[in-house]
Amino acid sequence: MEKFRLFLLDADYVLDKNEYPVIRLFCKSKEGKDFIVKYRKFRPYFYVLSKPEKENELVEKIKNAKIEGVKEIDAYITEKKFGRETRKFIVVTINNPRKIPETRKFIKDNFDEVEDTFEYDIPFYKRFLIDFQLRPADWILVKGEKIDEDTIEAEGIQTIEENLPEPKLKMLAFDIEMVEENSKEKIIMISLATNNGFKKVITYQHSDLEYVEVVKDEKTLLKRFVETIRKEDPDVVLGYNSDLFDIPQIKQRCESYKIDLNIGKFRERLKTARRGRETSYKIPGRVYVDLYRFVANILSPQLKSEVLTLDAVANELVGMGKKDLSWQEMSEIWKSKSDITRIVEYNLRDSEITLKLGELLVPQIFAISKLTGLLAFDVSRYAYSQIVENYYMRNAFKENIVVPNRPKYEEIYSRRLEASYKGAIVFEPKTGLAKNIVVMDFRSLYPTIIITHNISPETFNCEHEECKQKNKVPEFNYHFCIKEKGFIPKYLEKVILRRIEIKKKMKQLDKNSEEYKMLNNMQYALKIIANSTYGYMAYVGARWYRKEAAASTTAFERYYIRKIEEMAKKEGWVIIYGDTDSLMVTNPNIEDPEKVKKKALEFLKKVNDSLPGIMELEYRGFYPFGIFVKKKIGSGGAKKRYALLAEDGSLEIRGFETVRRDWCQLAKKVQRDVIEIILRERDVDKAVKYVREVIKMIKNREVNYNDLIIYEQITKPLSEYKQISPHVVAARKMHERGKLVGEGSIIAFVITKRGSSISEKAEPAEDATIEDIDTEYYIKNQIIPAATRVLSAFSITESELLSGVKQVGLHKFFKKN
DNA sequence: TTTGGTGTGGTCTGGA
DNA sequence: TCCAGACCACACC
C-alpha cells in the first residue's frame, strides 16, 4: 500500500456495473501530475426518526423492504443530537445514491412508525466530503494502490492538517463570438488564454496574426476548440457568463455537428447540471467556473460598478477592460470579408481579462471552498445563504447533530407570512457642517452579539430558570440558554476568532507577498460566513431558521447602542449620527483635534470594559469636517446620507445621489463637486456659482450626451408593472424595437422633449441625441435636486440656484474658519 | 436559488 | 390642477 499527498480539486461519483457508487476525487500532486482517486467503500444513507419505542420494529421492516431499483438496503440505530435533545435515529443505507429519493418515499409512505426523515437531499459527493471532512482546494492523504498511470484505488482518505503550498494550477479562459447570418447564429471565433502565456484564436476567415489558427468552417473550429482544451489540459476553466451563453452555444453546435464535447480531464464529456431553474455545466475533472455567477452572487454588493458586464467588472477589479467593438461593427467586418484583426483582438482580449479576473477570484473561491468544504464549482455558483448553510452543515456532522430539513414550499410560504421584526437603530443626524468628528464602530456587531448571548435556534427559550434571569433579551420575553454553547454561536465564534487572528498576522506581512494575499482571501471567506449568519437565521429558506434569534440579535443591538449613547452623552460628547453599529460623535468643548482623539480613546476603553463577551467598540477614524443634510420631505435630518472629509483629504460619501446608479452622471458630478467645495474650501458662494454655471451649460446643450444617461434596472417582467415609470417605458420601447430586455436588464435612457409626462419622454439612450434632450428636465429634476440636497443645509434654495440673484452673508456659516 | 431590516426620494395614479 | 399614497429603485449597515 502506498501513500499519496494530493491536492483536491473536484469530486463526483459514478456507478460501477453492479450499481454501487465509486467516489472519484480529482487531484493534483505536488509535482503537477493529475490523479483520479477512486473510493468504493462509501454508501449513501439518510436518517429516519421513528415514533417513540418503534425503532427496532422499523429497522426490521426497512431491512426487509423491497424497493424497485434498490439492490441492497440496510438499517441500524444510532444516536444524534436533535434540537436540545439526543434521540435515536435509524440510518438507512442503500447501494445506489440515485435511489435515495425513492427509498425515502417508500419508507415514508409504507411504514406508520416513521415520524420524519432527514439528510436525504444531500448530494452524494457532498455527503462524502462532509463525512470524511475533506476540504477541496486543500491537501489530502490517500492510502491505496496505483492501478494505472493516473488512477489510484484508495483504501483510506483523510485531510492533511499541515499547511502545504498550493501546486501551480493551470487556468484557461475562453470566449466565443457569434454573428447572425441568414437569420442563423454562427460561432465565428473562439479565443483561449492560459496563465502559462498560451493564447490562441480560432476562426475561419483569413488572418496573418501568429496566434490565429484559421480553419475551414464552424465545424472544424469547434473540433479544434475541443482539441486545444485537451492539449492545454487546464485544471481550471474560466468563462464570463459562460453558463448562460458560451457553453450552451458550443454544446448546441457540437450536437448538431455530432462533435464529441469530451473536454474533461480524462476525455469525459461535458455534463449538464440542472439545479432548479438554473442550468450549469460540469467539465469532469476540471474546475469549471463561470466568474459572472460568482461576481453576481457574492461580489456585487461590494463593487462600485453599476453594471456587472465583463468590461465594467474587469476594469474595476484588474484595471483592464474590453476592446472597443460593437456588435454591428463586428457583424459588418465579418460579412464584408474585410480584415478581421479587430474582431480577433477583441475576442482575445475577452479571454485575457477573464483570465486576469480568474487569477484574482479563483483564489477567493478556493478560500471559501477550504472553509466550507464545498467544491469550487458549487462555491462559484452559490448564493450567500447556500454558502453559510453548507458551512454549518459540515460542522453539524462533527457535532453529531442532525441537519434540519430544508423547508418545503408550504413551510416557506407560511414563514413568509410571519411578521417581520424590528431592526437596528439609526440616529437622526444633526444637520449642517460638523467639525472634529470621531467615528466609532462595533467590530462584527451581530456576530459578536450572537456569540456573547449564545443565540442559536436550539438555545432559544430553554427551560432553565437561571438562563431566563441571566440571559434575557431586551424588549422581549425571550432568553437563550447559557448552560451549553449553542451550535451556531460555537462555529461562528471559530470564524470570528480565526479572522481576528489572521488579520493580526496580516499586519506584519508585506501586502504584496503571496502569504498576505492568501490570508486576505481566507479572512474574506470568514467574513462572508460571519456577516451572513444573522440574516440566514431569518431567511425563509434556511434549514437553521429561527426568526426570534435574528429579532433578539437586533434587540441586543438596540440595547447596547443606546447604552453607549447614554455613556457618551454623560461624558460631554454630542452624537452627530449613528447607524446600527456606528456612532459619530464630537466634543463641543474641545477644539484641538489631538485632544479630541485622546479623549475618544479613553472613552472607548471605558465602553469596552463595560461590554460583555467578545463585543468590542473600535476607533475607526477622525474627520475634520462632515456634511449632514435635511430630509426633503418632513422635518429633521436625512439618515443614511452624509459626506465626511478624512484627515488624509479623502472623501467618504454615503447615500447621496453621487453614489446612486439612477441619477445621470452630470447630476452626480455636480453634487460631488458641491460637496468637495464645501468640505475642502467651505465656500458656499463658490458652490452656488458653480451650479449656476452648469445650468447655463445645459441650457446651451454644451454638455456631454453620455453624462445625461440614466441607468435603472428592470426587476420584473415588463407586463407586471403596476406603475409605468420612465425606465419601464424606455424598456418597452427597446422591446418593441427588437432589443432583448427582461428581468435584470439595466436600462439606459434619457429624457427627451417628445411627450407630456416624464415617462412618455423617456427614450432609450441609443435612440436619441443631445438635440432631443429635455434640458428643462435635467435642470429641474436632476441638477437642482442633487445640488439643493447638499446646499439646503446652508439655506440655499432652488430659486436661488435658478435666479442667479447674488446672495450675501453666506460666510456666516463658517465664521470660525 | 432571494441572508435581514431601515431609509430616502422620484414618478405615477387616481380622487378631490 | 393639486396632492396623498402607492410603487419602485437603490442605498446603508
CSV table of N, CA, C and O in Angstrom, one decimal, chain A residues 250-329:
chain,number,residue,atom,x,y,z
A,250,ILE,N,-21.9,26.5,-27.6
A,250,ILE,CA,-20.9,25.5,-28.1
A,250,ILE,C,-21.5,24.1,-28.1
A,250,ILE,O,-21.4,23.3,-29.0
A,251,LYS,N,-22.3,23.8,-27.0
A,251,LYS,CA,-22.9,22.5,-26.8
A,251,LYS,C,-23.9,22.2,-28.0
A,251,LYS,O,-23.8,21.2,-28.6
A,252,GLN,N,-24.7,23.2,-28.2
A,252,GLN,CA,-25.7,23.0,-29.2
A,252,GLN,C,-25.1,22.8,-30.6
A,252,GLN,O,-25.5,21.9,-31.3
A,253,ARG,N,-24.1,23.6,-30.9
A,253,ARG,CA,-23.5,23.4,-32.2
A,253,ARG,C,-22.8,22.1,-32.3
A,253,ARG,O,-22.8,21.4,-33.4
A,254,CYS,N,-22.1,21.7,-31.3
A,254,CYS,CA,-21.4,20.4,-31.3
A,254,CYS,C,-22.4,19.3,-31.5
A,254,CYS,O,-22.1,18.3,-32.2
A,255,GLU,N,-23.5,19.4,-30.9
A,255,GLU,CA,-24.5,18.3,-31.0
A,255,GLU,C,-25.0,18.3,-32.5
A,255,GLU,O,-25.1,17.2,-33.1
A,256,SER,N,-25.2,19.4,-33.1
A,256,SER,CA,-25.7,19.4,-34.5
A,256,SER,C,-24.6,18.9,-35.4
A,256,SER,O,-24.9,18.3,-36.5
A,257,TYR,N,-23.3,19.1,-35.1
A,257,TYR,CA,-22.3,18.6,-36.0
A,257,TYR,C,-21.8,17.2,-35.5
A,257,TYR,O,-20.8,16.7,-36.1
A,258,LYS,N,-22.4,16.7,-34.5
A,258,LYS,CA,-22.0,15.4,-33.9
A,258,LYS,C,-20.6,15.4,-33.5
A,258,LYS,O,-19.8,14.4,-33.7
A,259,ILE,N,-20.2,16.5,-32.9
A,259,ILE,CA,-18.8,16.5,-32.3
A,259,ILE,C,-18.9,16.1,-30.9
A,259,ILE,O,-19.8,16.6,-30.1
A,260,ASP,N,-18.0,15.2,-30.5
A,260,ASP,CA,-18.0,14.8,-29.1
A,260,ASP,C,-17.3,15.9,-28.2
A,260,ASP,O,-16.2,16.2,-28.4
A,261,LEU,N,-18.1,16.5,-27.3
A,261,LEU,CA,-17.6,17.6,-26.5
A,261,LEU,C,-16.9,17.0,-25.3
A,261,LEU,O,-17.2,17.3,-24.1
A,262,ASN,N,-15.9,16.2,-25.5
A,262,ASN,CA,-15.2,15.5,-24.4
A,262,ASN,C,-14.0,16.2,-24.0
A,262,ASN,O,-12.9,15.9,-24.2
A,263,ILE,N,-14.3,17.4,-23.3
A,263,ILE,CA,-13.2,18.2,-22.9
A,263,ILE,C,-12.8,18.0,-21.4
A,263,ILE,O,-12.1,18.8,-20.8
A,264,GLY,N,-13.3,16.9,-20.8
A,264,GLY,CA,-13.0,16.6,-19.4
A,264,GLY,C,-11.5,16.2,-19.3
A,264,GLY,O,-10.9,15.9,-20.3
A,265,LYS,N,-11.1,16.1,-18.1
A,265,LYS,CA,-9.7,15.8,-17.8
A,265,LYS,C,-9.3,14.5,-18.4
A,265,LYS,O,-8.2,14.3,-19.0
A,266,PHE,N,-10.1,13.5,-18.3
A,266,PHE,CA,-9.8,12.2,-18.9
A,266,PHE,C,-10.8,11.9,-20.0
A,266,PHE,O,-11.4,10.8,-20.1
A,267,ARG,N,-10.9,12.9,-20.9
A,267,ARG,CA,-11.7,12.7,-22.1
A,267,ARG,C,-13.2,12.5,-21.8
A,267,ARG,O,-13.9,12.0,-22.6
A,268,GLU,N,-13.6,12.9,-20.7
A,268,GLU,CA,-15.0,12.8,-20.4
A,268,GLU,C,-15.8,13.9,-21.0
A,268,GLU,O,-15.3,15.0,-21.2
A,269,ARG,N,-17.1,13.7,-21.2
A,269,ARG,CA,-17.9,14.6,-21.8
A,269,ARG,C,-18.4,15.7,-20.9
A,269,ARG,O,-18.6,15.5,-19.7
A,270,LEU,N,-18.7,16.9,-21.4
A,270,LEU,CA,-19.3,18.0,-20.7
A,270,LEU,C,-20.6,17.5,-20.2
A,270,LEU,O,-21.4,16.9,-20.9
A,271,LYS,N,-20.9,17.8,-18.9
A,271,LYS,CA,-22.2,17.3,-18.3
A,271,LYS,C,-23.1,18.5,-18.0
A,271,LYS,O,-22.6,19.6,-17.6
A,272,THR,N,-24.4,18.3,-18.2
A,272,THR,CA,-25.3,19.4,-17.8
A,272,THR,C,-25.7,19.1,-16.3
A,272,THR,O,-26.1,18.0,-16.0
A,273,ALA,N,-25.7,20.2,-15.5
A,273,ALA,CA,-26.1,20.0,-14.1
A,273,ALA,C,-27.2,21.0,-13.9
A,273,ALA,O,-27.1,22.2,-13.9
A,274,ARG,N,-28.4,20.4,-13.7
A,274,ARG,CA,-29.6,21.3,-13.5
A,274,ARG,C,-29.9,21.4,-12.1
A,274,ARG,O,-29.9,20.5,-11.3
A,275,ARG,N,-30.0,22.7,-11.6
A,275,ARG,CA,-30.3,22.9,-10.2
A,275,ARG,C,-31.5,23.9,-10.3
A,275,ARG,O,-31.3,25.0,-10.5
A,276,GLY,N,-32.7,23.3,-10.0
A,276,GLY,CA,-33.9,24.2,-10.1
A,276,GLY,C,-34.0,24.8,-11.5
A,276,GLY,O,-33.9,24.0,-12.5
A,277,ARG,N,-34.2,26.0,-11.6
A,277,ARG,CA,-34.4,26.7,-12.9
A,277,ARG,C,-33.1,26.9,-13.6
A,277,ARG,O,-33.0,27.0,-14.8
A,278,GLU,N,-32.0,27.0,-12.8
A,278,GLU,CA,-30.7,27.4,-13.4
A,278,GLU,C,-30.0,26.2,-13.9
A,278,GLU,O,-30.0,25.1,-13.3
A,279,THR,N,-29.4,26.4,-15.1
A,279,THR,CA,-28.6,25.3,-15.6
A,279,THR,C,-27.1,25.7,-15.6
A,279,THR,O,-26.7,26.8,-15.8
A,280,SER,N,-26.3,24.7,-15.2
A,280,SER,CA,-24.9,24.9,-15.2
A,280,SER,C,-24.2,23.7,-15.9
A,280,SER,O,-24.9,22.7,-16.1
A,281,TYR,N,-23.0,23.8,-16.1
A,281,TYR,CA,-22.3,22.7,-16.8
A,281,TYR,C,-21.1,22.2,-16.0
A,281,TYR,O,-20.4,23.1,-15.4
A,282,LYS,N,-20.8,20.9,-16.0
A,282,LYS,CA,-19.6,20.4,-15.4
A,282,LYS,C,-18.7,19.9,-16.4
A,282,LYS,O,-19.1,19.2,-17.4
A,283,ILE,N,-17.4,20.2,-16.2
A,283,ILE,CA,-16.4,19.6,-17.1
A,283,ILE,C,-15.6,18.6,-16.2
A,283,ILE,O,-14.8,19.0,-15.4
A,284,PRO,N,-15.9,17.3,-16.3
A,284,PRO,CA,-15.4,16.4,-15.3
A,284,PRO,C,-13.9,16.4,-15.2
A,284,PRO,O,-13.2,16.4,-16.2
A,285,GLY,N,-13.5,16.5,-13.9
A,285,GLY,CA,-12.1,16.5,-13.7
A,285,GLY,C,-11.4,17.9,-13.7
A,285,GLY,O,-10.3,18.1,-13.3
A,286,ARG,N,-12.2,18.9,-14.2
A,286,ARG,CA,-11.6,20.2,-14.2
A,286,ARG,C,-12.6,21.1,-13.4
A,286,ARG,O,-13.7,20.8,-13.2
A,287,VAL,N,-12.0,22.2,-12.8
A,287,VAL,CA,-12.8,23.1,-12.1
A,287,VAL,C,-13.3,24.1,-13.1
A,287,VAL,O,-12.5,24.9,-13.6
A,288,TYR,N,-14.6,24.0,-13.4
A,288,TYR,CA,-15.1,25.0,-14.4
A,288,TYR,C,-15.9,26.1,-13.7
A,288,TYR,O,-16.9,25.8,-12.9
A,289,VAL,N,-15.5,27.3,-13.8
A,289,VAL,CA,-16.0,28.4,-13.1
A,289,VAL,C,-16.6,29.5,-14.0
A,289,VAL,O,-15.9,29.9,-14.9
A,290,ASP,N,-17.8,29.8,-13.8
A,290,ASP,CA,-18.4,30.9,-14.6
A,290,ASP,C,-18.2,32.1,-13.7
A,290,ASP,O,-19.0,32.3,-12.7
A,291,LEU,N,-17.2,33.0,-13.9
A,291,LEU,CA,-16.9,34.0,-13.0
A,291,LEU,C,-18.1,35.0,-12.8
A,291,LEU,O,-18.2,35.6,-11.7
A,292,TYR,N,-18.9,35.2,-13.8
A,292,TYR,CA,-20.0,36.1,-13.7
A,292,TYR,C,-20.9,35.7,-12.5
A,292,TYR,O,-21.4,36.5,-11.8
A,293,ARG,N,-21.1,34.4,-12.4
A,293,ARG,CA,-22.1,34.0,-11.3
A,293,ARG,C,-21.5,34.3,-10.0
A,293,ARG,O,-22.2,34.7,-9.1
A,294,PHE,N,-20.2,34.1,-9.8
A,294,PHE,CA,-19.6,34.4,-8.5
A,294,PHE,C,-19.7,35.9,-8.3
A,294,PHE,O,-20.0,36.4,-7.2
A,295,VAL,N,-19.4,36.7,-9.3
A,295,VAL,CA,-19.4,38.1,-9.2
A,295,VAL,C,-20.8,38.6,-8.8
A,295,VAL,O,-21.1,39.4,-7.9
A,296,ALA,N,-21.8,38.0,-9.6
A,296,ALA,CA,-23.2,38.5,-9.3
A,296,ALA,C,-23.7,38.1,-8.0
A,296,ALA,O,-24.4,38.8,-7.3
A,297,ASN,N,-23.4,36.8,-7.5
A,297,ASN,CA,-23.9,36.3,-6.3
A,297,ASN,C,-23.2,36.9,-5.1
A,297,ASN,O,-23.8,37.2,-4.1
A,298,ILE,N,-21.9,36.9,-5.1
A,298,ILE,CA,-21.1,37.2,-3.9
A,298,ILE,C,-20.5,38.6,-3.9
A,298,ILE,O,-20.5,39.3,-3.0
A,299,LEU,N,-19.9,38.9,-5.1
A,299,LEU,CA,-19.0,40.1,-5.1
A,299,LEU,C,-19.8,41.4,-5.3
A,299,LEU,O,-19.4,42.5,-4.9
A,300,SER,N,-20.9,41.3,-6.0
A,300,SER,CA,-21.6,42.5,-6.5
A,300,SER,C,-21.9,43.6,-5.4
A,300,SER,O,-21.7,44.7,-5.7
A,301,PRO,N,-22.3,43.2,-4.2
A,301,PRO,CA,-22.6,44.2,-3.2
A,301,PRO,C,-21.4,45.1,-2.9
A,301,PRO,O,-21.5,46.3,-2.5
A,302,GLN,N,-20.2,44.6,-3.0
A,302,GLN,CA,-19.0,45.4,-2.7
A,302,GLN,C,-18.4,46.1,-3.9
A,302,GLN,O,-17.3,46.8,-3.8
A,303,LEU,N,-19.0,45.9,-5.1
A,303,LEU,CA,-18.4,46.5,-6.3
A,303,LEU,C,-19.0,47.9,-6.4
A,303,LEU,O,-20.2,48.1,-6.1
A,304,LYS,N,-18.2,48.8,-7.0
A,304,LYS,CA,-18.7,50.2,-7.2
A,304,LYS,C,-19.4,50.2,-8.5
A,304,LYS,O,-20.3,51.0,-8.8
A,305,SER,N,-19.0,49.3,-9.4
A,305,SER,CA,-19.5,49.3,-10.8
A,305,SER,C,-21.1,49.2,-10.8
A,305,SER,O,-21.7,48.5,-10.0
A,306,GLU,N,-21.6,49.9,-11.7
A,306,GLU,CA,-23.1,50.0,-11.8
A,306,GLU,C,-23.7,48.8,-12.6
A,306,GLU,O,-24.8,48.5,-12.5
A,307,VAL,N,-22.9,48.2,-13.4
A,307,VAL,CA,-23.3,47.0,-14.2
A,307,VAL,C,-22.3,45.9,-14.0
A,307,VAL,O,-21.2,46.2,-13.6
A,308,LEU,N,-22.7,44.7,-14.2
A,308,LEU,CA,-21.8,43.6,-14.0
A,308,LEU,C,-21.2,43.0,-15.3
A,308,LEU,O,-21.0,41.8,-15.3
A,309,THR,N,-21.1,43.8,-16.3
A,309,THR,CA,-20.5,43.3,-17.5
A,309,THR,C,-19.1,43.0,-17.3
A,309,THR,O,-18.4,43.6,-16.4
A,310,LEU,N,-18.5,42.2,-18.2
A,310,LEU,CA,-17.1,41.8,-18.1
A,310,LEU,C,-16.3,43.1,-18.1
A,310,LEU,O,-15.3,43.2,-17.3
A,311,ASP,N,-16.6,44.0,-19.0
A,311,ASP,CA,-15.8,45.2,-19.1
A,311,ASP,C,-15.8,46.0,-17.8
A,311,ASP,O,-14.7,46.4,-17.3
A,312,ALA,N,-16.9,46.2,-17.2
A,312,ALA,CA,-17.0,47.0,-16.0
A,312,ALA,C,-16.3,46.3,-14.8
A,312,ALA,O,-15.5,47.0,-14.1
A,313,VAL,N,-16.6,45.1,-14.7
A,313,VAL,CA,-16.1,44.3,-13.5
A,313,VAL,C,-14.5,44.2,-13.7
A,313,VAL,O,-13.8,44.4,-12.7
A,314,ALA,N,-14.1,43.8,-14.9
A,314,ALA,CA,-12.6,43.7,-15.1
A,314,ALA,C,-11.9,45.0,-14.9
A,314,ALA,O,-10.9,45.1,-14.3
A,315,ASN,N,-12.5,46.1,-15.4
A,315,ASN,CA,-11.9,47.4,-15.2
A,315,ASN,C,-11.8,47.7,-13.7
A,315,ASN,O,-10.7,48.2,-13.3
A,316,GLU,N,-12.8,47.4,-12.9
A,316,GLU,CA,-12.7,47.7,-11.5
A,316,GLU,C,-11.8,46.8,-10.8
A,316,GLU,O,-11.0,47.3,-9.9
A,317,LEU,N,-11.8,45.6,-11.1
A,317,LEU,CA,-11.0,44.6,-10.3
A,317,LEU,C,-9.6,44.4,-10.7
A,317,LEU,O,-8.7,44.2,-9.9
A,318,VAL,N,-9.4,44.4,-12.0
A,318,VAL,CA,-8.0,44.2,-12.5
A,318,VAL,C,-7.5,45.3,-13.4
A,318,VAL,O,-6.4,45.2,-14.0
A,319,GLY,N,-8.2,46.4,-13.5
A,319,GLY,CA,-7.8,47.5,-14.2
A,319,GLY,C,-7.5,47.3,-15.7
A,319,GLY,O,-6.6,47.8,-16.3
A,320,MET,N,-8.4,46.5,-16.3
A,320,MET,CA,-8.2,46.2,-17.7
A,320,MET,C,-9.6,45.9,-18.3
A,320,MET,O,-10.4,45.2,-17.7
A,321,GLY,N,-10.0,46.6,-19.4
A,321,GLY,CA,-11.3,46.4,-19.9
A,321,GLY,C,-11.3,45.8,-21.3
A,321,GLY,O,-10.3,45.3,-21.8
A,322,LYS,N,-12.5,45.7,-21.9
A,322,LYS,CA,-12.7,45.1,-23.2
A,322,LYS,C,-12.1,46.0,-24.3
A,322,LYS,O,-12.0,47.2,-24.0
A,323,LYS,N,-11.9,45.5,-25.4
A,323,LYS,CA,-11.6,46.3,-26.6
A,323,LYS,C,-12.9,46.9,-27.1
A,323,LYS,O,-14.0,46.3,-26.9
A,324,ASP,N,-12.8,48.0,-27.8
A,324,ASP,CA,-13.9,48.6,-28.3
A,324,ASP,C,-14.4,48.1,-29.7
A,324,ASP,O,-13.6,48.1,-30.6
A,325,LEU,N,-15.5,47.5,-29.7
A,325,LEU,CA,-16.1,46.9,-30.9
A,325,LEU,C,-17.5,46.6,-30.7
A,325,LEU,O,-17.9,45.8,-29.9
A,326,SER,N,-18.4,47.3,-31.5
A,326,SER,CA,-19.8,47.0,-31.3
A,326,SER,C,-20.2,45.7,-32.1
A,326,SER,O,-19.5,45.3,-33.0
A,327,TRP,N,-21.3,45.2,-31.7
A,327,TRP,CA,-21.8,44.0,-32.3
A,327,TRP,C,-22.1,44.2,-33.8
A,327,TRP,O,-21.8,43.4,-34.6
A,328,GLN,N,-22.6,45.4,-34.1
A,328,GLN,CA,-22.9,45.7,-35.5
A,328,GLN,C,-21.6,45.8,-36.3
A,328,GLN,O,-21.5,45.2,-37.4
A,329,GLU,N,-20.6,46.4,-35.7
A,329,GLU,CA,-19.3,46.6,-36.4
A,329,GLU,C,-18.7,45.2,-36.7
A,329,GLU,O,-18.2,44.9,-37.8
